Amino acid sequence: MIKGKKVVVIMPAYNAERTLEKTYRAIPLDVVDEVVLTDDKSSDNTVRLARELGIHHIIEHEQNKGYGGNQKSCYNKALEIGADVVIMLHPDYQYEPKLIESMAYLIVNDVYPAVIASRILGKGALAGGMPIYKYVANRFLTLFQNILMGQKLSEYHSGYRAFSKEVLTSIDYNGNSDDFVFDNQMLGQIFYKGFEIAEITCPTKYFEEASSINFKRSSIYGFGVLKVSLLYRFNKWGIINSSIFNAK
């Protein structure tokens, strides 16, 4: 615990056998109380390895639920076991696990209720091997979102993020998409509820074993992001009443 607050790391996994151990070993377990791994019906030995590593909370999906569906199971389990701070870390070793402590302290000390580890702050993204087309798309989408949501984030698309219990219980993340746009919908909900989100610089690594979505899925995600931003603005103007922003 940190100052009496329970810190839980969640790991949404899919075919993560080759990188799970390296990621798990780098987690600062002196400040992390529990680790939750949700396996989205992997075809490899992710679950067996997770057990061998001693991960206590393992959820196995009988059917593939998608990236967003996998996260829902993770967050629900974290809250069920009493988490005060929940940090999502992908088990593909693309993000630096050592930042967990810094992210948790920002929340525990009531500086910010949510934190994103940004690949764009500094030169981490391109230096780490992010494909140029993804970098350009990231910058365009982030600019579009900042304008429509009235924010100043360096990026909305990092999968490394931390939330307080208050944030998670204030939004209806279970009502979001089961696909990749879940991440974006969640940030929109958090801003819509009036919470602030901090950012810290995060070095990233792109390599063969790291998870990545192809150009087609990236394009679908991009259009989904544009839709979320427009829905956010139209809700703020009172033109429409979208369920993802007005639930709870």
XYZ file of N, CA and C in Angstrom:
744
model
N 0.830 -1.205 0.000
C 0.000 0.000 0.000
C 0.866 1.257 0.000
N 0.264 2.345 -0.415
C 0.899 3.653 -0.323
C -0.015 4.526 0.524
N 0.469 4.910 1.698
C -0.320 5.738 2.621
C -1.687 5.122 2.902
N -1.704 3.812 3.056
C -2.937 3.121 3.384
C -3.874 2.887 2.212
N -3.455 3.256 1.021
C -4.273 3.068 -0.171
C -3.840 1.799 -0.913
N -4.806 0.992 -1.296
C -4.519 -0.264 -1.983
C -4.296 -0.010 -3.466
N -3.138 -0.435 -3.963
C -2.763 -0.233 -5.363
C -2.864 -1.564 -6.111
N -3.652 -1.568 -7.169
C -3.855 -2.775 -7.970
C -3.439 -2.509 -9.411
N -2.603 -3.378 -9.933
C -2.211 -3.311 -11.341
C -3.060 -4.303 -12.126
N -3.660 -3.842 -13.212
C -4.444 -4.726 -14.065
C -3.711 -4.928 -15.377
N -3.795 -6.152 -15.897
C -3.097 -6.495 -17.137
C -4.074 -7.193 -18.091
N -4.625 -6.472 -19.059
C -5.492 -7.102 -20.067
C -4.620 -7.854 -21.065
N -4.732 -9.171 -21.077
C -3.788 -9.978 -21.858
C -4.451 -10.724 -23.012
N -3.695 -10.823 -24.100
C -4.094 -11.652 -25.234
C -2.824 -12.120 -25.926
N -2.578 -13.414 -25.853
C -1.360 -13.998 -26.435
C -0.107 -13.241 -25.977
N 0.039 -13.130 -24.670
C 1.140 -12.353 -24.093
C 2.246 -13.224 -23.508
N 2.273 -14.484 -23.881
C 3.227 -15.422 -23.280
C 4.681 -14.961 -23.424
N 5.043 -14.396 -24.562
C 6.443 -14.072 -24.832
C 6.943 -12.860 -24.042
N 6.033 -12.017 -23.564
C 6.456 -10.787 -22.887
C 5.933 -10.647 -21.463
N 5.042 -11.526 -21.053
C 4.404 -11.383 -19.741
C 5.406 -11.430 -18.598
N 6.308 -12.410 -18.602
C 7.235 -12.541 -17.478
C 8.126 -11.317 -17.341
N 8.651 -10.826 -18.451
C 9.520 -9.654 -18.403
C 8.761 -8.448 -17.844
N 7.508 -8.284 -18.260
C 6.692 -7.172 -17.769
C 6.417 -7.323 -16.282
N 5.998 -8.521 -15.895
C 5.630 -8.762 -14.494
C 6.824 -8.569 -13.563
N 7.982 -9.051 -13.958
C 9.181 -8.943 -13.120
C 9.590 -7.494 -12.890
N 9.197 -6.596 -13.787
C 9.571 -5.184 -13.661
C 8.582 -4.366 -12.839
N 7.461 -4.972 -12.455
C 6.474 -4.262 -11.639
C 7.031 -4.051 -10.235
N 6.958 -2.835 -9.685
C 7.445 -2.589 -8.320
C 6.473 -3.165 -7.276
N 6.637 -4.428 -6.974
C 5.699 -5.127 -6.097
C 5.792 -4.671 -4.644
N 6.770 -3.830 -4.324
C 6.843 -3.295 -2.963
C 5.759 -2.245 -2.714
N 5.194 -1.682 -3.789
C 4.109 -0.711 -3.625
C 2.792 -1.205 -4.224
N 2.843 -2.287 -5.000
C 1.638 -2.840 -5.622
C 1.110 -3.978 -4.760
N -0.152 -3.900 -4.387
C -0.745 -4.900 -3.494
C -1.234 -6.134 -4.238
N -1.862 -5.932 -5.386
C -2.433 -7.054 -6.142
C -2.213 -6.822 -7.629
N -2.120 -7.925 -8.358
C -2.070 -7.879 -9.822
C -3.226 -8.709 -10.357
N -3.983 -8.131 -11.271
C -5.108 -8.819 -11.910
C -4.779 -9.005 -13.382
N -4.833 -10.237 -13.850
C -4.636 -10.513 -15.272
C -5.908 -11.116 -15.846
N -6.396 -10.506 -16.914
C -7.553 -11.044 -17.613
C -7.110 -11.548 -18.978
N -7.330 -12.830 -19.224
C -6.922 -13.425 -20.494
C -8.120 -13.525 -21.429
N -7.985 -12.899 -22.609
C -9.105 -12.825 -23.554
C -9.074 -13.993 -24.539
N -9.088 -15.191 -23.971
C -9.070 -16.444 -24.738
C -7.847 -16.511 -25.661
N -6.683 -16.440 -25.045
C -5.434 -16.548 -25.805
C -5.262 -17.952 -26.372
N -4.507 -18.043 -27.441
C -4.212 -19.350 -28.047
C -2.832 -19.862 -27.607
N -2.136 -19.088 -26.769
C -0.831 -19.526 -26.279
C -0.929 -19.894 -24.794
N 0.196 -19.878 -24.101
C 0.236 -20.307 -22.699
C 0.258 -19.133 -21.717
N -0.421 -18.068 -22.053
C -0.446 -16.890 -21.186
C -0.951 -17.233 -19.787
N -2.047 -17.948 -19.700
C -2.644 -18.261 -18.398
C -1.734 -19.163 -17.568
N -1.179 -20.179 -18.184
C -0.285 -21.085 -17.453
C 0.916 -20.327 -16.904
N 1.494 -19.445 -17.710
C 2.630 -18.661 -17.264
C 2.235 -17.723 -16.128
N 1.061 -17.121 -16.238
C 0.591 -16.212 -15.182
C 0.496 -16.949 -13.846
N 0.016 -18.169 -13.892
C -0.063 -18.973 -12.663
C 1.332 -19.281 -12.128
N 2.237 -19.629 -13.017
C 3.606 -19.941 -12.597
C 4.290 -18.726 -11.970
N 3.943 -17.547 -12.433
C 4.521 -16.321 -11.896
C 3.929 -15.952 -10.537
N 2.836 -16.591 -10.182
C 2.211 -16.329 -8.892
C 1.164 -15.235 -8.912
N 0.676 -14.892 -10.095
C -0.400 -13.902 -10.170
C -1.666 -14.521 -9.586
N -2.188 -13.905 -8.556
C -3.288 -14.503 -7.796
C -4.639 -14.369 -8.495
N -4.884 -13.199 -9.066
C -6.197 -12.935 -9.671
C -6.097 -13.089 -11.191
N -6.569 -14.215 -11.697
C -6.546 -14.498 -13.126
C -7.977 -14.777 -13.598
N -8.419 -14.013 -14.580
C -9.754 -14.195 -15.151
C -9.586 -14.728 -16.564
N -10.234 -15.824 -16.864
C -10.162 -16.418 -18.195
C -11.496 -16.245 -18.917
N -11.487 -15.548 -20.014
C -12.699 -15.403 -20.816
C -12.920 -16.668 -21.646
N -14.138 -17.178 -21.602
C -14.467 -18.357 -22.404
C -14.599 -18.011 -23.875
N -14.914 -16.747 -24.162
C -14.967 -16.241 -25.529
C -14.190 -14.937 -25.591
N -13.600 -14.656 -26.739
C -12.868 -13.413 -26.907
C -13.837 -12.233 -26.850
N -13.604 -11.315 -25.930
C -14.506 -10.178 -25.735
C -13.983 -8.893 -26.355
N -12.752 -8.902 -26.854
C -12.195 -7.691 -27.425
C -11.430 -6.884 -26.382
N -10.672 -5.920 -26.874
C -9.797 -5.120 -26.011
C -10.571 -4.384 -24.919
N -11.678 -3.762 -25.311
C -12.485 -3.049 -24.330
C -13.156 -3.990 -23.351
N -13.686 -5.107 -23.854
C -14.322 -6.091 -22.988
C -13.350 -6.669 -21.986
N -12.113 -6.836 -22.412
C -11.071 -7.348 -21.521
C -10.803 -6.367 -20.384
N -10.753 -5.093 -20.721
C -10.530 -4.075 -19.695
C -11.671 -4.011 -18.693
N -12.888 -4.158 -19.163
C -14.034 -4.112 -18.252
C -13.889 -5.163 -17.161
N -13.502 -6.377 -17.554
C -13.309 -7.440 -16.572
C -12.215 -7.065 -15.580
N -11.150 -6.456 -16.079
C -10.042 -6.038 -15.221
C -10.480 -5.007 -14.188
N -11.121 -3.950 -14.653
C -11.535 -2.886 -13.739
C -12.570 -3.391 -12.732
N -13.503 -4.201 -13.193
C -14.522 -4.729 -12.286
C -13.892 -5.564 -11.179
N -12.915 -6.384 -11.549
C -12.250 -7.225 -10.553
C -11.435 -6.382 -9.588
N -10.751 -5.373 -10.086
C -9.941 -4.510 -9.228
C -10.803 -3.819 -8.174
N -11.959 -3.320 -8.597
C -12.855 -2.677 -7.640
C -13.430 -3.698 -6.668
N -13.692 -4.889 -7.164
C -14.238 -5.955 -6.318
C -13.289 -6.307 -5.177
N -11.990 -6.266 -5.424
C -11.024 -6.636 -4.384
C -10.544 -5.425 -3.584
N -11.221 -4.294 -3.741
C -10.978 -3.148 -2.871
C -9.898 -2.186 -3.292
N -9.648 -2.055 -4.586
C -8.600 -1.144 -5.057
C -8.960 0.308 -4.791
N -7.971 1.077 -4.344
C -8.110 2.531 -4.236
C -7.476 3.214 -5.446
N -6.448 2.586 -5.989
C -5.780 3.071 -7.193
C -5.639 1.895 -8.153
N -6.059 2.085 -9.395
C -5.972 1.025 -10.402
C -5.093 1.507 -11.544
N -4.070 0.722 -11.872
C -3.139 1.090 -12.935
C -3.159 0.016 -14.006
N -3.481 0.405 -15.224
C -3.486 -0.540 -16.332
C -2.121 -0.558 -16.998
N -1.551 -1.766 -17.049
C -0.258 -1.978 -17.696
C -0.392 -3.120 -18.689
N -0.156 -2.856 -19.960
C -0.208 -3.927 -20.951
C 0.934 -4.913 -20.702
N 0.671 -6.203 -20.825
C 1.711 -7.198 -20.548
C 2.670 -7.447 -21.713
N 2.732 -6.520 -22.654
C 3.593 -6.720 -23.834
C 4.946 -6.033 -23.710
N 5.226 -5.452 -22.552
C 6.493 -4.792 -22.251
C 6.772 -3.603 -23.164
N 5.713 -3.004 -23.684
C 5.900 -1.819 -24.517
C 6.073 -0.567 -23.654
N 5.454 -0.566 -22.473
C 5.537 0.564 -21.552
C 6.459 0.220 -20.379
N 6.989 1.215 -19.727
C 7.940 1.031 -18.642
C 7.213 0.816 -17.294
N 7.239 -0.403 -16.759
C 6.538 -0.691 -15.497
C 7.043 0.106 -14.303
N 8.284 0.585 -14.365
C 8.848 1.316 -13.229
C 8.129 2.634 -12.955
N 7.315 3.098 -13.902
C 6.570 4.344 -13.701
C 5.339 4.155 -12.820
N 5.001 2.920 -12.506
C 3.811 2.640 -11.702
C 3.822 3.417 -10.394
N 4.964 3.424 -9.726
C 5.061 4.104 -8.435
C 4.775 5.595 -8.564
N 5.367 6.232 -9.563
C 5.153 7.673 -9.767
C 3.696 7.975 -10.077
N 3.088 7.144 -10.917
C 1.685 7.360 -11.277
C 0.780 7.196 -10.057
N 1.071 6.183 -9.250
C 0.250 5.926 -8.069
C 0.349 7.064 -7.058
N 1.554 7.605 -6.870
C 1.740 8.667 -5.885
C 0.970 9.928 -6.247
N 0.861 10.236 -7.541
C 0.086 11.406 -7.949
C -1.371 11.283 -7.516
N -1.889 10.061 -7.542
C -3.279 9.835 -7.153
C -3.423 9.740 -5.637
N -2.552 8.979 -5.005
C -2.620 8.797 -3.551
C -2.477 10.131 -2.814
N -1.630 11.010 -3.332
C -1.419 12.313 -2.698
C -2.448 13.355 -3.105
N -3.495 12.918 -3.812
C -4.601 13.803 -4.223
C -4.132 14.966 -5.102
N -3.096 14.716 -5.888
C -2.654 15.735 -6.843
C -3.551 15.686 -8.075
N -3.762 14.469 -8.610
C -4.668 14.247 -9.734
C -5.417 12.929 -9.509
N -6.644 12.829 -10.004
C -7.405 11.587 -9.854
C -7.130 10.570 -10.958
N -6.433 10.990 -12.015
C -6.128 10.097 -13.132
C -4.809 10.523 -13.765
N -4.063 9.537 -14.286
C -2.753 9.816 -14.867
C -2.577 8.992 -16.138
N -2.063 9.620 -17.173
C -1.715 8.918 -18.409
C -0.204 8.979 -18.591
N 0.398 7.855 -18.938
C 1.815 7.836 -19.289
C 1.912 8.119 -20.779
N 2.371 9.296 -21.123
C 2.367 9.759 -22.510
C 3.630 9.360 -23.260
N 3.437 8.810 -24.451
C 4.552 8.480 -25.330
C 5.002 9.687 -26.142
N 4.175 10.729 -26.174
C 4.419 11.876 -27.046
C 5.227 12.955 -26.352
N 5.043 13.128 -25.041
C 5.872 14.072 -24.299
C 7.332 13.660 -24.469
N 8.188 14.588 -24.780
C 9.572 14.231 -25.065
C 9.671 13.598 -26.446
N 10.628 12.689 -26.631
C 10.857 12.064 -27.928
C 10.723 10.546 -27.861
N 9.960 10.070 -26.846
C 9.883 8.639 -26.607
C 9.247 7.824 -27.709
N 8.226 8.366 -28.349
C 7.472 7.586 -29.332
C 8.318 7.193 -30.543
N 8.838 8.178 -31.251
C 9.621 7.898 -32.447
C 10.936 7.209 -32.102
N 11.542 7.626 -30.991
C 12.798 6.995 -30.579
C 12.595 5.522 -30.248
N 11.396 5.196 -29.751
C 11.095 3.821 -29.392
C 10.623 2.971 -30.553
N 10.476 3.598 -31.732
C 10.115 2.841 -32.920
C 8.666 2.925 -33.338
N 7.903 3.894 -32.832
C 6.505 4.037 -33.268
C 6.474 4.305 -34.773
N 5.667 3.552 -35.529
C 5.556 3.797 -36.976
C 5.138 5.231 -37.267
N 5.696 5.812 -38.312
C 5.431 7.207 -38.645
C 3.946 7.464 -38.840
N 3.240 6.552 -39.523
C 1.821 6.799 -39.792
C 1.016 6.835 -38.503
N 1.435 6.036 -37.514
C 0.734 6.057 -36.224
C 1.036 7.348 -35.464
N 2.266 7.808 -35.569
C 2.640 9.050 -34.904
C 1.859 10.226 -35.490
N 1.789 10.303 -36.811
C 1.066 11.400 -37.466
C -0.421 11.338 -37.121
N -1.000 10.139 -37.160
C -2.410 9.980 -36.816
C -2.658 10.370 -35.363
N -1.743 9.987 -34.489
C -1.857 10.333 -33.074
C -1.900 11.842 -32.890
N -1.013 12.545 -33.565
C -0.957 14.000 -33.419
C -2.216 14.660 -33.963
N -2.704 14.182 -35.113
C -3.915 14.762 -35.697
C -5.128 14.527 -34.796
N -5.309 13.277 -34.362
C -6.459 12.953 -33.537
C -6.419 13.693 -32.203
N -5.237 13.790 -31.628
C -5.116 14.490 -30.350
C -5.462 15.971 -30.493
N -5.008 16.603 -31.560
C -5.359 18.003 -31.801
C -6.867 18.160 -31.936
N -7.487 17.290 -32.711
C -8.937 17.331 -32.922
C -9.672 17.178 -31.590
N -9.228 16.225 -30.783
C -9.886 15.982 -29.500
C -9.693 17.132 -28.521
N -8.499 17.668 -28.464
C -8.264 18.786 -27.556
C -9.149 19.969 -27.884
N -9.343 20.232 -29.172
C -10.199 21.350 -29.581
C -11.645 21.099 -29.164
N -12.164 19.908 -29.468
C -13.569 19.624 -29.177
C -13.840 19.414 -27.689
N -12.849 18.895 -26.946
C -13.065 18.632 -25.527
C -12.534 19.747 -24.631
N -11.859 20.716 -25.233
C -11.357 21.836 -24.455
C -10.248 21.441 -23.497
N -9.384 20.510 -23.924
C -8.306 20.024 -23.068
C -6.950 20.283 -23.724
N -5.868 19.868 -23.030
C -4.523 20.080 -23.561
C -3.629 18.863 -23.337
N -4.164 17.680 -23.557
C -3.356 16.472 -23.416
C -2.368 16.364 -24.577
N -1.243 15.717 -24.316
C -0.292 15.474 -25.407
C -0.727 14.290 -26.243
N -1.486 13.363 -25.655
C -2.081 12.257 -26.408
C -3.199 11.610 -25.611
N -4.167 11.026 -26.349
C -5.297 10.325 -25.747
C -5.191 8.814 -25.949
N -4.101 8.343 -26.534
C -4.087 6.986 -27.068
C -3.105 6.039 -26.390
N -2.489 6.489 -25.320
C -1.619 5.607 -24.552
C -2.460 4.584 -23.792
N -1.978 3.351 -23.747
C -2.687 2.312 -23.002
C -2.187 2.152 -21.580
N -1.333 3.057 -21.145
C -0.752 3.004 -19.804
C -1.374 4.124 -18.989
N -2.246 3.780 -18.041
C -3.031 4.801 -17.358
C -3.411 4.365 -15.953
N -3.639 5.338 -15.095
C -3.975 5.059 -13.700
C -5.188 5.877 -13.287
N -6.046 5.262 -12.457
C -7.270 5.930 -12.029
C -7.521 5.709 -10.540
N -8.129 6.696 -9.917
C -8.575 6.531 -8.541
C -9.884 5.750 -8.530
N -10.203 5.184 -7.404
C -11.477 4.481 -7.237
C -12.637 5.425 -7.525
N -12.509 6.681 -7.086
C -13.578 7.662 -7.298
C -13.883 7.845 -8.779
N -12.839 7.925 -9.595
C -13.033 8.093 -11.031
C -13.780 6.897 -11.616
N -13.316 5.693 -11.294
C -13.902 4.486 -11.884
C -15.349 4.276 -11.469
N -15.685 4.657 -10.255
C -17.066 4.466 -9.784
C -17.988 5.614 -10.204
N -17.417 6.640 -10.826
C -18.222 7.795 -11.257
C -18.646 7.713 -12.713
N -18.022 6.808 -13.477
C -18.334 6.699 -14.893
C -18.864 5.303 -15.223
N -19.604 5.202 -16.305
C -20.172 3.918 -16.724
C -19.292 3.300 -17.801
N -18.096 2.859 -17.406
C -17.194 2.266 -18.405
C -17.723 0.947 -18.944
N -18.587 0.265 -18.169
C -19.165 -0.991 -18.645
C -20.121 -0.782 -19.815
N -20.570 0.439 -20.015
C -21.455 0.743 -21.129
C -20.716 1.105 -22.403
N -19.397 1.115 -22.351
C -18.590 1.493 -23.507
C -18.410 0.324 -24.480
N -17.774 0.613 -25.586
C -17.496 -0.382 -26.615
C -16.570 -1.478 -26.085
N -16.664 -2.656 -26.678
C -15.743 -3.740 -26.354
C -14.501 -3.707 -27.246
N -14.449 -2.753 -28.157
C -13.324 -2.659 -29.095
C -12.299 -1.634 -28.600
N -11.353 -1.265 -29.436
C -10.255 -0.398 -29.039
C -10.695 1.012 -28.659
N -11.818 1.482 -29.183
C -12.264 2.842 -28.890
C -12.696 2.979 -27.434
N -12.796 1.868 -26.719
C -13.105 1.893 -25.277
C -12.208 2.884 -24.544
N -10.910 2.842 -24.825
C -9.955 3.725 -24.157
C -10.354 5.186 -24.303
N -10.731 5.553 -25.518
C -11.067 6.938 -25.798
C -12.386 7.350 -25.157
N -13.347 6.459 -25.201
C -14.625 6.738 -24.561
C -14.441 6.979 -23.062
N -13.564 6.194 -22.473
C -13.314 6.312 -21.039
C -12.731 7.679 -20.675
N -11.762 8.146 -21.454
C -11.189 9.459 -21.182
C -12.225 10.565 -21.382
N -13.057 10.412 -22.404
C -14.125 11.381 -22.617
C -15.079 11.437 -21.441
N -15.423 10.292 -20.905
C -16.309 10.226 -19.737
C -15.684 10.914 -18.523
N -14.398 10.691 -18.340
C -13.703 11.273 -17.191
C -13.700 12.795 -17.284
N -13.373 13.323 -18.460
C -13.407 14.771 -18.642
C -14.839 15.305 -18.489
N -15.804 14.553 -19.001
C -17.195 15.010 -18.944
C -17.672 15.149 -17.502
N -17.138 14.299 -16.613
C -17.498 14.352 -15.194
C -16.727 15.431 -14.441
N -15.825 16.125 -15.119
C -15.117 17.233 -14.499
C -13.800 16.879 -13.844
N -13.320 15.652 -14.028
C -12.027 15.259 -13.468
C -10.882 15.770 -14.343
N -9.741 15.989 -13.715
C -8.529 16.349 -14.453
C -7.661 15.107 -14.656
N -6.869 15.120 -15.712
C -5.974 14.007 -16.007
C -4.558 14.540 -16.155
N -3.636 13.965 -15.366
C -2.231 14.346 -15.460
C -1.526 13.485 -16.497
N -0.363 13.946 -16.939
C 0.468 13.163 -17.856
C 1.908 13.124 -17.343
N 2.564 11.983 -17.544
C 3.992 11.888 -17.293
C 4.650 11.292 -18.538
N 5.902 11.626 -18.747
C 6.622 11.128 -19.916
C 6.932 9.648 -19.764
N 6.689 8.891 -20.839
C 6.909 7.447 -20.784
C 7.706 6.975 -21.993
N 8.869 6.372 -21.761
C 9.581 5.753 -22.885
C 8.825 4.507 -23.333
N 8.792 4.248 -24.618
C 8.088 3.078 -25.128
C 8.988 2.281 -26.054
N 8.607 1.026 -26.231
C 9.418 0.123 -27.048
C 8.521 -0.586 -28.057
N 8.833 -0.460 -29.332
C 8.122 -1.174 -30.379
C 9.042 -2.274 -30.914
N 8.596 -3.516 -30.787
C 9.393 -4.640 -31.250
C 8.445 -5.754 -31.677
N 8.960 -6.798 -32.222
C 8.141 -7.840 -32.839
C 7.111 -8.432 -31.883
N 7.503 -8.669 -30.632
C 6.600 -9.324 -29.697
C 5.556 -8.384 -29.104
N 5.771 -7.072 -29.215
C 4.834 -6.101 -28.644
C 3.533 -6.107 -29.436
N 2.424 -5.960 -28.739
C 1.120 -5.981 -29.408
C 0.919 -4.706 -30.207
N 0.228 -4.830 -31.310
C -0.043 -3.679 -32.159
C -1.221 -4.018 -33.068
N -2.003 -3.008 -33.419
C -3.111 -3.260 -34.332
C -2.694 -2.819 -35.729
N -3.254 -3.502 -36.743
C -2.857 -3.217 -38.120
C -3.489 -1.927 -38.628
N -3.146 -1.581 -39.860
C -3.601 -0.302 -40.422
C -5.125 -0.240 -40.489
N -5.771 -1.335 -40.886
C -7.228 -1.340 -40.991
C -7.887 -1.094 -39.645
N -7.431 -1.825 -38.621
C -8.005 -1.639 -37.285
C -7.687 -0.252 -36.748
N -6.496 0.256 -37.085
C -6.131 1.609 -36.657
C -7.060 2.642 -37.279
N -7.430 2.429 -38.547
C -8.327 3.363 -39.230
C -9.715 3.343 -38.596
N -10.204 2.142 -38.273
C -11.502 2.022 -37.609
C -11.469 2.733 -36.260
N -10.363 2.524 -35.549
C -10.198 3.197 -34.259
C -10.209 4.712 -34.429
N -9.508 5.198 -35.450
C -9.433 6.636 -35.681
C -10.801 7.259 -35.913
N -11.627 6.609 -36.727
C -12.979 7.137 -36.961
C -13.813 7.072 -35.685
N -13.569 6.045 -34.878
C -14.270 5.943 -33.599
C -13.899 7.086 -32.670
N -12.632 7.463 -32.676
C -12.154 8.581 -31.863
C -12.829 9.884 -32.290
N -12.920 10.105 -33.596
C -13.593 11.302 -34.090
C -15.048 11.339 -33.630
N -15.695 10.189 -33.663
C -17.094 10.118 -33.229
C -17.233 10.449 -31.755
N -16.348 9.895 -30.922
C -16.400 10.165 -29.483
C -16.257 11.662 -29.213
N -15.332 12.299 -29.902
C -15.087 13.729 -29.695
C -16.299 14.568 -30.095
N -16.920 14.207 -31.213
C -18.106 14.935 -31.664
C -19.274 14.723 -30.709
N -19.460 13.495 -30.249
C -20.519 13.218 -29.275
C -20.312 14.029 -28.001
N -19.070 14.110 -27.581
C -18.733 14.885 -26.375
C -19.167 16.347 -26.541
N -18.774 16.949 -27.655
C -19.080 18.356 -27.879
C -20.578 18.584 -28.034
N -21.270 17.705 -28.783
C -22.712 17.860 -28.972
C -23.463 17.684 -27.659
N -22.951 16.825 -26.788
C -23.560 16.679 -25.459
C -23.375 17.948 -24.643
N -22.182 18.515 -24.700
C -21.915 19.742 -23.964
C -22.818 20.883 -24.430
N -23.102 20.890 -25.738
C -23.979 21.920 -26.285
C -25.461 21.611 -26.067
N -25.759 20.408 -25.592
C -27.144 20.029 -25.359
C -27.895 19.641 -26.610
N -27.165 19.340 -27.688
C -27.813 18.976 -28.948
C -28.289 17.526 -28.922
N -27.500 16.653 -28.314
C -27.877 15.244 -28.200
C -27.676 14.791 -26.765
N -28.128 13.568 -26.486
C -28.010 13.004 -25.135
C -27.440 11.590 -25.273
N -26.115 11.498 -25.299
C -25.455 10.222 -25.489
C -25.352 9.453 -24.178
N -25.664 8.172 -24.228
C -25.687 7.361 -23.019
C -24.307 7.225 -22.372
N -23.228 7.227 -23.163
C -21.917 7.011 -22.552
C -21.493 8.184 -21.681
N -22.050 9.377 -21.933
C -21.687 10.531 -21.128
C -22.709 10.865 -20.045
N -23.899 10.372 -20.183
C -24.948 10.773 -19.255
C -25.425 9.674 -18.320
N -24.793 8.478 -18.390
C -25.132 7.421 -17.448
C -24.545 7.759 -16.082
N -25.103 7.142 -15.031
C -24.723 7.409 -13.646
C -25.043 8.835 -13.302
